[in-house]
Structure formats: C-alpha cells, structure tokens
C-alpha cells in the first residue's frame, strides 16, 4: 500500500538509510529529501533515485501530500526540524537522539500535544534488530517470568578519520548518554513494561582521546522503574580486530529465567548476527533470530493512518529521551562539560 508519502530533512547520520528502508519496506513512498551537504546528497540520491532533492525544506513542509518527515540531521538540529514538521501537519520519525536539551524536549512535547501529530524515534538497536524484537515476543509469552533487571551494553567503533567535526562537539551531538545510550534507556523501559523510569547514578568521561576534548568516550548509568532495575554502559572502545562496529549485548533477567542477546556478533563463534540465548525451566538454548519479523514500520504507518500508538507509545518515546537527558546532566556535574 503506497498511500503514505514521506520525505527526509537532514541526512547527516547514516541511520537515515535504515529509517528510509524501514518505511519503504512497509509500503510507504519516498518522494523527496533536503540536504545541505552535496557529498552526502550524492550518495543518498544514488541509493534512492525515486526521491527528488529539494533546495529548501519548505518544499517538503508545505507539500500537503507528504504525511511523514524523517530526520537524521546533526543531533542538536533535529528538534527544530521535528517541530517545524509537526507544525506543518506532518508526523515525525526521527533518528536518536531526538533532541539534545531539556528545552528542546519541552518544546517538542508542547508542539506534539498542540498539533496532535505523531512524534516517534526509530531506536534501531530495538526496532531494527531482530533478536531484540524476538526477546520482546518471548517475554510477552512468559518465557522468563517477570522481568526484574536489564543490563544493556552499547560499544561502538570510533573510526576517527570517518567522523565529521560535529561528532566531537559536545553541544552538537549531545553527550554520549544522550546520544548512543538513548537506545538502552528505551530498551530498559520497553522490557520493564514501564512508561517512565528514574536515573539513580550516571558518569561520563574521556578516557582515551585527549586530542578530542569534546568527545565523551565512555558513559554508564544505573536506572530503575517500578519492579525493575538496570545498568547501561556505552563506549567508543571497540577493538580494531572486531569485524563489526560493536559487540552490542543485552541481558534480561526474569523471575523464571534470563535472556542474553548478542546482536551483531557472537564472539564465541556462531556465524551471523541476531543471536538470542535463553535459559529457563526448559534448559539453555540458542535461537537464530535472523528471520524474525520486524513490525515497527508497518505499525508506524498504521498509526499514521489510524492515529494510534501501536509502534511505540508517545509517552515512552518522550520519557526514554528524558531519561537520557537526565543521565547526561547528572553525569556532567563537576566536569568540564557541565553547563
């Protein structure tokens, strides 16, 4: 069904490709994009020749036939794009982090309530990772009882020579907990079946890159919600010998078992990605999740049509980012990054 047309404004992070593919695979039609950078636009346009490049974002915002706006702009710029889109009657699917300050979050909340538009964040480490989706399916079936704790690890590969300048500027990328740990905050809420949570403690540091003073290369946080607790660690220390960008892991402890996800690689030797290990009353087993269905795109488009919240509850979208911003603020107290 191609009744929904969408466009992109800001393509600075490669996650935009996943966002576009997510909606295209679900049947939406990609019609236009705006990008200031000619080099980014050339590669992007070659991948998606059906979408016209426009020189002014107003050509997208003022086109009544476009229902959804995607953005993967520089993180500090995403809020303004999302707000403008909602004010022009568009629903929004943004890359994480959706914003970099509490002021931006407050304004997005206000405009979303005022306009009634959908504001959603495509947390790729959840919605685009088949193993994470399958963990949710198994937990919904009662496979490990009630979830009581999660441990989310998000290591990334820095690749200094391939990163733009904004990536190393704290005010533009938002800090490591706001940026990449937002994935883990959302997964904590999802697997806790909670709409909101509390940040108990948080730290950030630059441990190995003094030549990049704006970079935070490691961060962690302890979190809790009603009935659950969790730990989050993110970093930029993936070894050069690992054949992928990061050994992302998630362990979910239940009252009757536990699940471990090895999302992108199994360093114990099993080939491929999307590995799920479960231990419960039936014993330990490994599940290959490489063919698991990912429903987010279909659900999001149905929400656009039906004005529902099946892909992700609106409050959870906001509160995952609220937790990330809270952790960032808490971790930066007394540091050179403190505001």
mmCIF file of C-alpha atoms in Angstrom, residues 89 134 171-172 185-186 215 222 257 288 295 314 333:
data_model
loop_
_atom_site.group_PDB
_atom_site.id
_atom_site.type_symbol
_atom_site.label_atom_id
_atom_site.label_comp_id
_atom_site.label_asym_id
_atom_site.label_seq_id
_atom_site.Cartn_x
_atom_site.Cartn_y
_atom_site.Cartn_z
ATOM 1 C CA UNK A 89 0.790 18.853 9.848
ATOM 2 C CA UNK A 134 12.210 -11.723 19.435
ATOM 3 C CA UNK A 171 26.889 20.793 22.179
ATOM 4 C CA UNK A 172 26.142 19.353 18.752
ATOM 5 C CA UNK A 185 17.143 3.733 28.018
ATOM 6 C CA UNK A 186 14.322 2.917 25.593
ATOM 7 C CA UNK A 215 34.361 13.665 22.995
ATOM 8 C CA UNK A 222 22.086 2.838 36.894
ATOM 9 C CA UNK A 257 14.971 -17.347 33.558
ATOM 10 C CA UNK A 288 18.802 -17.809 15.493
ATOM 11 C CA UNK A 295 6.839 -4.978 12.614
ATOM 12 C CA UNK A 314 4.063 8.511 22.700
ATOM 13 C CA UNK A 333 28.072 17.685 37.183
#
